[in-house]
PDB file of C-alpha atoms in Angstrom:
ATOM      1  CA  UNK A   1     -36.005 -64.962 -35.681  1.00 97.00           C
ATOM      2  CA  UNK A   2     -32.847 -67.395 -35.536  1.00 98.00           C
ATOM      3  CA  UNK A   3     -34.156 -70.183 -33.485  1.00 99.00           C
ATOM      4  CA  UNK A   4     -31.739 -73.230 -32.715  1.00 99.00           C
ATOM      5  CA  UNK A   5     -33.925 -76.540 -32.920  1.00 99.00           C
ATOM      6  CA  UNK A   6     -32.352 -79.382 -30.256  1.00 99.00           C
ATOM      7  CA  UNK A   7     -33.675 -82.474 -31.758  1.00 98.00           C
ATOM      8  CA  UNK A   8     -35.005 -81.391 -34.973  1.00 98.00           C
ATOM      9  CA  UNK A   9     -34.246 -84.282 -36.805  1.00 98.00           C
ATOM     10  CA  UNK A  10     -36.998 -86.227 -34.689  1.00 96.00           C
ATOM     11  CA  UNK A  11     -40.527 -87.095 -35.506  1.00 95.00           C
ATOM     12  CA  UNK A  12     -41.942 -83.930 -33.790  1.00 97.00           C
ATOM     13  CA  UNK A  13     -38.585 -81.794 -34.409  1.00 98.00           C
ATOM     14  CA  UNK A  14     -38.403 -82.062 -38.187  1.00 98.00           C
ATOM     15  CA  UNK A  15     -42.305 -81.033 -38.255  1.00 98.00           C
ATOM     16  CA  UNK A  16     -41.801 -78.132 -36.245  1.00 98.00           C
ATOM     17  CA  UNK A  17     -38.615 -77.051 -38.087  1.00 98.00           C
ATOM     18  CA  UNK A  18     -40.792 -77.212 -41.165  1.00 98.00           C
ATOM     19  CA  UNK A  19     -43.094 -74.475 -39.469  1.00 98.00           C
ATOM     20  CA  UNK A  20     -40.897 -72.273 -38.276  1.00 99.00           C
ATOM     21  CA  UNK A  21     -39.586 -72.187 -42.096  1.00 98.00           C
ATOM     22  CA  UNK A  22     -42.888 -71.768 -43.126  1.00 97.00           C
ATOM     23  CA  UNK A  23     -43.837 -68.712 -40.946  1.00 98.00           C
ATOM     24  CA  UNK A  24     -40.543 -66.820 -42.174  1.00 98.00           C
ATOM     25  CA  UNK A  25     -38.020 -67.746 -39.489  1.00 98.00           C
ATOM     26  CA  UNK A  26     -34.461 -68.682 -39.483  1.00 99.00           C
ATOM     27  CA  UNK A  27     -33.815 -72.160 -38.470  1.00 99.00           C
ATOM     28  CA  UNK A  28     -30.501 -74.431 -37.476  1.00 99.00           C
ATOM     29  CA  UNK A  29     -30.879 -77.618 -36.328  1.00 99.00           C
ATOM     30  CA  UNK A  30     -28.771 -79.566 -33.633  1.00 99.00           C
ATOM     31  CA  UNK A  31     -29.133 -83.647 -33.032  1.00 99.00           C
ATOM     32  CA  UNK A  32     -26.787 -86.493 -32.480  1.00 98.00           C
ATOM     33  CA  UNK A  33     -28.951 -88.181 -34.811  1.00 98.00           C
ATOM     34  CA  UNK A  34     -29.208 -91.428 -32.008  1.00 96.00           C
ATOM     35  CA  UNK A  35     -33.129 -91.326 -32.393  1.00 94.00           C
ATOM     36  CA  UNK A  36     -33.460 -89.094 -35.486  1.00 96.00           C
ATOM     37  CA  UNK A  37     -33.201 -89.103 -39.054  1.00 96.00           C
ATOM     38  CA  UNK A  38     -30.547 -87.096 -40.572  1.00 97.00           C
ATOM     39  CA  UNK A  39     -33.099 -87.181 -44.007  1.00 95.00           C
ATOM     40  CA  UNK A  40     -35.969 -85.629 -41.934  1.00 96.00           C
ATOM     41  CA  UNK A  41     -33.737 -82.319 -41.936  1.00 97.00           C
ATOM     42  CA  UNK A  42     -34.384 -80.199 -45.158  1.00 96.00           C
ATOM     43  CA  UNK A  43     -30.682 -79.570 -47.335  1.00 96.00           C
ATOM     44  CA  UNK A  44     -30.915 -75.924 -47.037  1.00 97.00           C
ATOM     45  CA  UNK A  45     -31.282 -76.169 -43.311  1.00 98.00           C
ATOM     46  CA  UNK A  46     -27.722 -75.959 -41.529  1.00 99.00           C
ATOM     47  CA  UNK A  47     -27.519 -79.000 -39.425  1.00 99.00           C
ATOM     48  CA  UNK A  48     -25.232 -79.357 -36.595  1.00 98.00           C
ATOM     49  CA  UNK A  49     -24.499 -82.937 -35.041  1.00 98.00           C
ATOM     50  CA  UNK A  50     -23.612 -82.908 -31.624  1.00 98.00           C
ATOM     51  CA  UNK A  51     -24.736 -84.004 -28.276  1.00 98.00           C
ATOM     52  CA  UNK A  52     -26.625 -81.571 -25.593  1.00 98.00           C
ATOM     53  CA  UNK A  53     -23.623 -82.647 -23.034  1.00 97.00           C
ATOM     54  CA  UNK A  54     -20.830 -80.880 -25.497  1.00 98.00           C
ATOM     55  CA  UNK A  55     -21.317 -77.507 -23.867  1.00 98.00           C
ATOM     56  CA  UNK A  56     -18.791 -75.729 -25.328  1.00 98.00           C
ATOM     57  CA  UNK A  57     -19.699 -77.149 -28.970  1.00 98.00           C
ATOM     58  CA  UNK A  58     -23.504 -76.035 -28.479  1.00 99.00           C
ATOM     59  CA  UNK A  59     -22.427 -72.565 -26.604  1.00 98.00           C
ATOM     60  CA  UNK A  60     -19.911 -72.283 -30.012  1.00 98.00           C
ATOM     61  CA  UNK A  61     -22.534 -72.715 -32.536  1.00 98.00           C
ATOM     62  CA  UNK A  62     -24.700 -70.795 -31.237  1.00 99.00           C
ATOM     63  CA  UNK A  63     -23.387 -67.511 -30.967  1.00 98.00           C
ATOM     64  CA  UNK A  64     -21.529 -68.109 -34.724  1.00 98.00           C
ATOM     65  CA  UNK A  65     -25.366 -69.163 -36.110  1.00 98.00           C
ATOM     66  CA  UNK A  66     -26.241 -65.520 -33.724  1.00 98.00           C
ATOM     67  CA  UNK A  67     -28.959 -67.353 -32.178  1.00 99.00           C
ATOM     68  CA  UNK A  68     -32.008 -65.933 -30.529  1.00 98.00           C
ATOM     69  CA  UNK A  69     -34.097 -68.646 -29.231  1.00 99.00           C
ATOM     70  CA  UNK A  70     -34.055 -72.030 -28.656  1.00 99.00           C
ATOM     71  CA  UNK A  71     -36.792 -74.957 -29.316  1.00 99.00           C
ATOM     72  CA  UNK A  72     -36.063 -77.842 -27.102  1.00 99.00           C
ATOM     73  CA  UNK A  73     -36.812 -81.654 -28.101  1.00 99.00           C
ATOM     74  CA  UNK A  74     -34.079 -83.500 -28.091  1.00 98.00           C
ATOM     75  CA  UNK A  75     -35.238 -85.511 -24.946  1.00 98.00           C
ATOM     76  CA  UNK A  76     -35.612 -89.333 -24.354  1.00 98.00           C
ATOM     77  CA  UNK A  77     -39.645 -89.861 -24.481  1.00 95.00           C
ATOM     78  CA  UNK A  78     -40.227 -93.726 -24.185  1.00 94.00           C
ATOM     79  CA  UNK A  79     -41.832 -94.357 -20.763  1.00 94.00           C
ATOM     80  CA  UNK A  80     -40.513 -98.202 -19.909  1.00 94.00           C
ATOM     81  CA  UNK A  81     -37.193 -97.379 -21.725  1.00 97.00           C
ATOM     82  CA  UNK A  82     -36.937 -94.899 -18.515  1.00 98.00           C
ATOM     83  CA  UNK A  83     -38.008 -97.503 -16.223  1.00 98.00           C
ATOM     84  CA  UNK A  84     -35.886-100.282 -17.089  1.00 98.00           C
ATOM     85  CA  UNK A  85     -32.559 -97.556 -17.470  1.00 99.00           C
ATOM     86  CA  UNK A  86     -33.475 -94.472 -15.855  1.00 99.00           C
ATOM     87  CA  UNK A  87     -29.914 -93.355 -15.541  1.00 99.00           C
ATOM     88  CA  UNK A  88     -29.907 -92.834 -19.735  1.00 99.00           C
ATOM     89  CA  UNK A  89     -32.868 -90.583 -19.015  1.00 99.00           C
ATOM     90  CA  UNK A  90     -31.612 -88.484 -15.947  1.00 99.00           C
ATOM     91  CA  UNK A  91     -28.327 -88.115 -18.225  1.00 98.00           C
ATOM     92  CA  UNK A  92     -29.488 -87.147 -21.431  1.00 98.00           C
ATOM     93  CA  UNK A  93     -33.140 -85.470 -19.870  1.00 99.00           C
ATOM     94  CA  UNK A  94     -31.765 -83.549 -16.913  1.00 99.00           C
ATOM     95  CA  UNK A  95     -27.849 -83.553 -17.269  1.00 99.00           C
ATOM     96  CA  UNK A  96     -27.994 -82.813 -21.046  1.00 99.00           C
ATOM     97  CA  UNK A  97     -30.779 -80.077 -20.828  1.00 99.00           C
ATOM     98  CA  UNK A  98     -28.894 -78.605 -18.222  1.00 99.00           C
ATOM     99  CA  UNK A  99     -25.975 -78.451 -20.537  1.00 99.00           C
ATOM    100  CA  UNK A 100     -28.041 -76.703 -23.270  1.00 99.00           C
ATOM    101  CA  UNK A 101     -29.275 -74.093 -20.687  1.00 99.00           C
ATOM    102  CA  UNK A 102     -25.163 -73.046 -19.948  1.00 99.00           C
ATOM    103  CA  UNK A 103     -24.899 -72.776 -23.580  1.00 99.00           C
ATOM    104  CA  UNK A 104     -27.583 -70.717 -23.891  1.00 99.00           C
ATOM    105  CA  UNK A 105     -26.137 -68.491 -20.884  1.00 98.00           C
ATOM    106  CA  UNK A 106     -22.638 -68.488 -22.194  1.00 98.00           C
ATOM    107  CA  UNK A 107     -24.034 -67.434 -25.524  1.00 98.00           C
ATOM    108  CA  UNK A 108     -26.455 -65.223 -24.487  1.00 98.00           C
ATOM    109  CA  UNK A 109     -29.458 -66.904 -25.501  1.00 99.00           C
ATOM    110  CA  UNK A 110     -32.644 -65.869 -23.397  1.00 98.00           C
ATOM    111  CA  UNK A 111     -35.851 -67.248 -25.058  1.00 99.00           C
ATOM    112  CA  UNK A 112     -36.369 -71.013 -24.720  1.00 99.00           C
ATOM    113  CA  UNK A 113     -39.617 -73.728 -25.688  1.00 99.00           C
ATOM    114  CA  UNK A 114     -39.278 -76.705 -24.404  1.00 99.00           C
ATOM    115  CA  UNK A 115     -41.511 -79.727 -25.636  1.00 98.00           C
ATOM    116  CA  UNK A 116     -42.431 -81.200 -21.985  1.00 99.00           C
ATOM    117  CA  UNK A 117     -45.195 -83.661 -21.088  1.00 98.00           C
ATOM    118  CA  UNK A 118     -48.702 -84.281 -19.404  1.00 96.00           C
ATOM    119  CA  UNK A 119     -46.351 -87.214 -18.043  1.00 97.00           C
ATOM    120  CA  UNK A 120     -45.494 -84.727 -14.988  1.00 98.00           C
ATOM    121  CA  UNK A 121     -48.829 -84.753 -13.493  1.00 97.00           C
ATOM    122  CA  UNK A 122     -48.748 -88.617 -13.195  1.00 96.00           C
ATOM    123  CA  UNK A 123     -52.372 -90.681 -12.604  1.00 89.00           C
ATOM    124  CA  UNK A 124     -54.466 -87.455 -12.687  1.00 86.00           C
ATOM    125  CA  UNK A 125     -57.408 -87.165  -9.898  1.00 84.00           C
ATOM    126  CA  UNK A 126     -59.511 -85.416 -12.573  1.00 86.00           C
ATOM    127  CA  UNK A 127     -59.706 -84.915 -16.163  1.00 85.00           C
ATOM    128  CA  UNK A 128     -59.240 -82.745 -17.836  1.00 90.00           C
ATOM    129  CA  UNK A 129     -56.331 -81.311 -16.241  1.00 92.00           C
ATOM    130  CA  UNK A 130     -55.571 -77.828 -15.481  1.00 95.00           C
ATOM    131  CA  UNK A 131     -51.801 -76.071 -15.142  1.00 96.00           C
ATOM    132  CA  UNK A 132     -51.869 -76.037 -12.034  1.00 95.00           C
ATOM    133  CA  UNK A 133     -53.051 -79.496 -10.878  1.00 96.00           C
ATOM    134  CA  UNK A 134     -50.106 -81.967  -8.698  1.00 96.00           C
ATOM    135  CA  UNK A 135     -47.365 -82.861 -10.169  1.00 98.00           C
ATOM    136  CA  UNK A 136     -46.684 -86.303  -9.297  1.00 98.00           C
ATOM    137  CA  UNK A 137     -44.775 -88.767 -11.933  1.00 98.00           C
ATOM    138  CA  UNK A 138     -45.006 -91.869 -11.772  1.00 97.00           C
ATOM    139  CA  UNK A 139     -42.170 -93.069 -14.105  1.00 98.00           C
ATOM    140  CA  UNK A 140     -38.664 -92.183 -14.596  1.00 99.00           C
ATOM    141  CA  UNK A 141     -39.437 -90.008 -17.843  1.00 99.00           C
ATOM    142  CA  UNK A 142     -42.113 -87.956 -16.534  1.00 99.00           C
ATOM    143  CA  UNK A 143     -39.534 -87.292 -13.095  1.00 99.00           C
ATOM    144  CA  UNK A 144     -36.743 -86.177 -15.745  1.00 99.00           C
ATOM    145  CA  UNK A 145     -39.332 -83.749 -17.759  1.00 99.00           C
ATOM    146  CA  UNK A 146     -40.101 -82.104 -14.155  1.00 99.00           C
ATOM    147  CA  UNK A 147     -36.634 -81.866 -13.218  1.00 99.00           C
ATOM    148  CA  UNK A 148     -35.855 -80.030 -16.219  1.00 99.00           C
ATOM    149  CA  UNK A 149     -38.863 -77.380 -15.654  1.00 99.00           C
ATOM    150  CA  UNK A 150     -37.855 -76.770 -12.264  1.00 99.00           C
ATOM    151  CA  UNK A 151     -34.620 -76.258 -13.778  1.00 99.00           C
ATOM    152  CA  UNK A 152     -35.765 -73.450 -16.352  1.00 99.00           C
ATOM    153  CA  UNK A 153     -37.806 -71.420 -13.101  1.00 98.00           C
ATOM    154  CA  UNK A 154     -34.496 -71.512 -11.368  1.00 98.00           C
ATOM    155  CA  UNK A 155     -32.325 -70.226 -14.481  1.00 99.00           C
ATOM    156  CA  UNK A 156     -34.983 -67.645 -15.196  1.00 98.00           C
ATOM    157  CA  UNK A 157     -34.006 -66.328 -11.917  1.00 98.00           C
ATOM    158  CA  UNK A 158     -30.882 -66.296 -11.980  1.00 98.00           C
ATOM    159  CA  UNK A 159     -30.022 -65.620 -15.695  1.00 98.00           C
ATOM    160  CA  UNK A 160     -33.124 -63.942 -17.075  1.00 97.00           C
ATOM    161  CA  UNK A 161     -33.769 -67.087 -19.022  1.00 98.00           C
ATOM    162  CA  UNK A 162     -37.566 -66.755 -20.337  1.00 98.00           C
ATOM    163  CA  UNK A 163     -39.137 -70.069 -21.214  1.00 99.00           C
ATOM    164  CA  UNK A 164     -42.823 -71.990 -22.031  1.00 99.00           C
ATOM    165  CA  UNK A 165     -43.011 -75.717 -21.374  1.00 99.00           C
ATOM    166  CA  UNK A 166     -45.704 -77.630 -23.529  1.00 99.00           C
ATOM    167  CA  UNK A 167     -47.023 -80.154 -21.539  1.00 98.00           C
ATOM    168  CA  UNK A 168     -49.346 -82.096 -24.065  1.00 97.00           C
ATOM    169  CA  UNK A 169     -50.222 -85.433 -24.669  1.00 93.00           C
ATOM    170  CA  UNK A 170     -49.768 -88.210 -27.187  1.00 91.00           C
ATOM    171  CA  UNK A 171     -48.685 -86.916 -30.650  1.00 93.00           C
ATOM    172  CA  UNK A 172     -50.193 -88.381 -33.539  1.00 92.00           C
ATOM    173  CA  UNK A 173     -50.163 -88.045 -37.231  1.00 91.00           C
ATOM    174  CA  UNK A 174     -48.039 -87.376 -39.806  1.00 87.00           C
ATOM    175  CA  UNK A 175     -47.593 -84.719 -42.388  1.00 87.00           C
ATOM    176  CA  UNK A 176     -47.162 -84.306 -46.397  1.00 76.00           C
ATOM    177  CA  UNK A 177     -43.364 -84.774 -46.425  1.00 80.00           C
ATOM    178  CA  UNK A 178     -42.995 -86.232 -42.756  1.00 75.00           C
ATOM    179  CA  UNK A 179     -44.420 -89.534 -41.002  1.00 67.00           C
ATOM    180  CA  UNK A 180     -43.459 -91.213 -37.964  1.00 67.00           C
ATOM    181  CA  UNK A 181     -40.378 -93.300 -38.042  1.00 70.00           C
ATOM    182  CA  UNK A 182     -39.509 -94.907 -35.151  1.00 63.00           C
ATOM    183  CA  UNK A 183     -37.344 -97.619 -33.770  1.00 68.00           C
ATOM    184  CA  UNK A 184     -38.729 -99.607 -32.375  1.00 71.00           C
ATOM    185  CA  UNK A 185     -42.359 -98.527 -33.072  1.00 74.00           C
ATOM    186  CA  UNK A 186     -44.128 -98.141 -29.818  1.00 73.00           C
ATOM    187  CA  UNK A 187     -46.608 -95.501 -30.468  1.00 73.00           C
ATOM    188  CA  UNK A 188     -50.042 -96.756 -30.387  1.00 78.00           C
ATOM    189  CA  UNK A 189     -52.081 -95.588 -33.865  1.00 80.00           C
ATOM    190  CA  UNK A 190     -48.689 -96.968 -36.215  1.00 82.00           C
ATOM    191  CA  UNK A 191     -49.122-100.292 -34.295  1.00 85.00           C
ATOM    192  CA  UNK A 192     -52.933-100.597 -35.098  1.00 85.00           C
ATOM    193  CA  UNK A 193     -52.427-100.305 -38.570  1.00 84.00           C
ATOM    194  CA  UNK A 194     -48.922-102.684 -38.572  1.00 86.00           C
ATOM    195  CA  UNK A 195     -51.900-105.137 -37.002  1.00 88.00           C
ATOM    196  CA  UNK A 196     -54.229-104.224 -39.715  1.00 89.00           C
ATOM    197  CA  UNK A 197     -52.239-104.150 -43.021  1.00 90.00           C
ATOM    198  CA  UNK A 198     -50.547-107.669 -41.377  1.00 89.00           C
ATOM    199  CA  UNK A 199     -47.163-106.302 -40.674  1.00 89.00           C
ATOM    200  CA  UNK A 200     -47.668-107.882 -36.858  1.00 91.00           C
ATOM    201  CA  UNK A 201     -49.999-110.057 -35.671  1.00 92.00           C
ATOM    202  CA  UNK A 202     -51.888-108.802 -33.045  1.00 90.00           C
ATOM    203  CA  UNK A 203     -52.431-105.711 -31.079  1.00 89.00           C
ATOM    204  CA  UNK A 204     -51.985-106.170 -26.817  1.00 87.00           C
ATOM    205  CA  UNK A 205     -54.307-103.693 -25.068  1.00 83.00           C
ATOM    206  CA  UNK A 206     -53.020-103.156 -21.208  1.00 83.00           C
ATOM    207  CA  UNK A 207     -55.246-102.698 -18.415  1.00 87.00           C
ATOM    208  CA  UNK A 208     -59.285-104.197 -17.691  1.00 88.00           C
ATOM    209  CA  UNK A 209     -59.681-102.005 -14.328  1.00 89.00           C
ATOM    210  CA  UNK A 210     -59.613 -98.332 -15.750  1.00 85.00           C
ATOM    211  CA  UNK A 211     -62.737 -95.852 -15.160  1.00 84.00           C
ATOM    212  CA  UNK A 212     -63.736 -96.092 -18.744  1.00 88.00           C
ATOM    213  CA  UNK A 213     -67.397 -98.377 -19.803  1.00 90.00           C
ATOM    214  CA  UNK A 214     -64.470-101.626 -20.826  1.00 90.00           C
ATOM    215  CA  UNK A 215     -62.563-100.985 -18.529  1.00 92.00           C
ATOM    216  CA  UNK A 216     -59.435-100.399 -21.333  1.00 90.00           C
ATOM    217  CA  UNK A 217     -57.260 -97.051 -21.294  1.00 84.00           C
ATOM    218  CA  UNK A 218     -58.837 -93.972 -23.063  1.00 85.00           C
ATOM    219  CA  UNK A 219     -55.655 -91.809 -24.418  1.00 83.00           C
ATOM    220  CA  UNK A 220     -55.488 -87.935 -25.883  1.00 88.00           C
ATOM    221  CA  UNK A 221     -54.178 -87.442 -28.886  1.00 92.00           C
ATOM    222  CA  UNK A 222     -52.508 -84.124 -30.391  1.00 96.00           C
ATOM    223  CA  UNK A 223     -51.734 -83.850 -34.502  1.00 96.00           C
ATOM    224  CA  UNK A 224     -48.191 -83.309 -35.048  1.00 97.00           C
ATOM    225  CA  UNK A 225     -48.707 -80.549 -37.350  1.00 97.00           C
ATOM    226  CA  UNK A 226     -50.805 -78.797 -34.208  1.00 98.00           C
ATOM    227  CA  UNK A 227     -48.240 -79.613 -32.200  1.00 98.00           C
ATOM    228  CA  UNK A 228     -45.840 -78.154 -33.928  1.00 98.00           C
ATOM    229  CA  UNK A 229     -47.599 -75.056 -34.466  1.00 98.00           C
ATOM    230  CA  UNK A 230     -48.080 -74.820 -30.470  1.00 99.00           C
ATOM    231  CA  UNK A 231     -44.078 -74.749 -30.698  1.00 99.00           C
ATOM    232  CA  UNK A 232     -43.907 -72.196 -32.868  1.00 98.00           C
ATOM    233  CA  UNK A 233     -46.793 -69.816 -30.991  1.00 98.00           C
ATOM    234  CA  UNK A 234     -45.059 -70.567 -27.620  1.00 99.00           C
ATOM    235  CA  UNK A 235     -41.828 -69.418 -29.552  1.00 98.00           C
ATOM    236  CA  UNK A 236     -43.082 -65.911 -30.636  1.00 97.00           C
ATOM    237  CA  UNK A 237     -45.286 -65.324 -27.247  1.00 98.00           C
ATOM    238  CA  UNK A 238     -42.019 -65.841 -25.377  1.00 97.00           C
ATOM    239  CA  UNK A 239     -39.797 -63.693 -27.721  1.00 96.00           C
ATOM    240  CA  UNK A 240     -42.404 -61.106 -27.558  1.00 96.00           C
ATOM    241  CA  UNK A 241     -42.176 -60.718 -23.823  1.00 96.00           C
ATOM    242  CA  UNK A 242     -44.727 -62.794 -22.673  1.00 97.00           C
ATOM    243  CA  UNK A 243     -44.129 -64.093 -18.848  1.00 96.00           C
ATOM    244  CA  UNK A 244     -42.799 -67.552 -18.179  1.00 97.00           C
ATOM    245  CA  UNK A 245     -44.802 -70.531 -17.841  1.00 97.00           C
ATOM    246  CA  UNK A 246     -46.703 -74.020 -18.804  1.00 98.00           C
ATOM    247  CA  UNK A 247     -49.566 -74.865 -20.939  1.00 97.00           C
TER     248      UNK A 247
END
């Protein structure tokens, strides 16, 4: 399969990309490279730099590439980055996923993944969480990730546009040849061990009132490399005529 990776040159992206090459398929990458890592892209791997919003760029390479599915992760993912400028997040979240979804109708393009977020559901009122639990964010991001599923049921139906969303939790991990890189480092495990090996000086835990024995947050954590291969199974279920939906 040709599969067009949005944001493959991302922490989760570039591990994913190096899946889909594994299990055979055919891969292209497209990123404006503001949050990834041109390096993280293998050479042999064509590599398109553009933005989601250039619709006619995006529609253009992907009927010359041919093409037949789409992985999408080229959206904004830092939670307080969308609350203190949630109109970068409804732009590039909502206004430039909509703008990959008319490429992929102008070019014909019918099977999409796209790399949502247990951020949709908001404060759960039971764990663990189910499908088809409320979906109530509570932050900018998680509004923007919603916005762009509700956008995928309504394209289905009009366009025939079959899709999975992935709505998982905290990724984690690195891989052989890829590692987390980001800037600036907010994920939680890389921080620990900045503390540890001395790189900062202290770790701040939020919170004393959760439901947990200390009262501190208890978070789920998903390996990259399982992550990616969720991508990749949600790819091929979808392409092989599986119905629409979230996991």
């Amino acid at each position: 399969m040709r599969v067009l990776v949005a944001g493959g040159a991302g922490y989760i992206g570039s591990v994913t990309v190096a899946h889909l090459l594994e299990c055979g398929h055919e891969v292209v990458v497209l990123d404006n490279l503001s949050r990834g890592h041109r390096d993280a892209v293998p050479r042999e791997v064509p590599f398109i730099e553009a933005d989601l919003a250039d619709t006619s760029k995006v529609s253009q390479s992907m009927s010359e590439r041919r093409i037949e599915a789409v992985v999408h992760l080229a959206a904004f993912a830092l939670v307080g980055e969308s609350v203190t400028d949630p109109g970068l997040y409804y732009r590039n979240n909502v206004t430039g996923g909509l703008s990959l979804l008319d490429a992929m109708t102008r070019s014909g393009v019918r099977h999409l993944v796209f790399s949502s977020t247990c951020a949709v559901y908001g404060e759960p009122a039971r764990v663990p969480l189910v499908e088809t639990d409320p979906l109530e964010p509570t932050n900018p991001y998680g509004e923007t990730k919603l916005a762009f599923e509700r956008a995928l049921r309504t394209y289905h139906r009009a366009y025939g546009l079959t899709f999975v969303s992935l709505r998982y939790f905290n990724a984690a991990g690195a891989t052989a040849k890829h590692q987390e890189r980001h800037n600036p480092e907010t994920h939680l495990i890389p921080i620990v061990l900045e503390a540890a090996a001395g790189v900062r000086p202290h770790v701040t835990i939020f919170g004393t009132d959760y439901q947990t024995p200390d009262g501190t947050c208890v978070r789920d954590y998903i390996h990259v490399a399982d992550l990616a291969t969720a991508h990749v199974a949600a790819l091929e279920y979808v392409r092989g005529g599986g119905e629409p939906g979230v996991f």
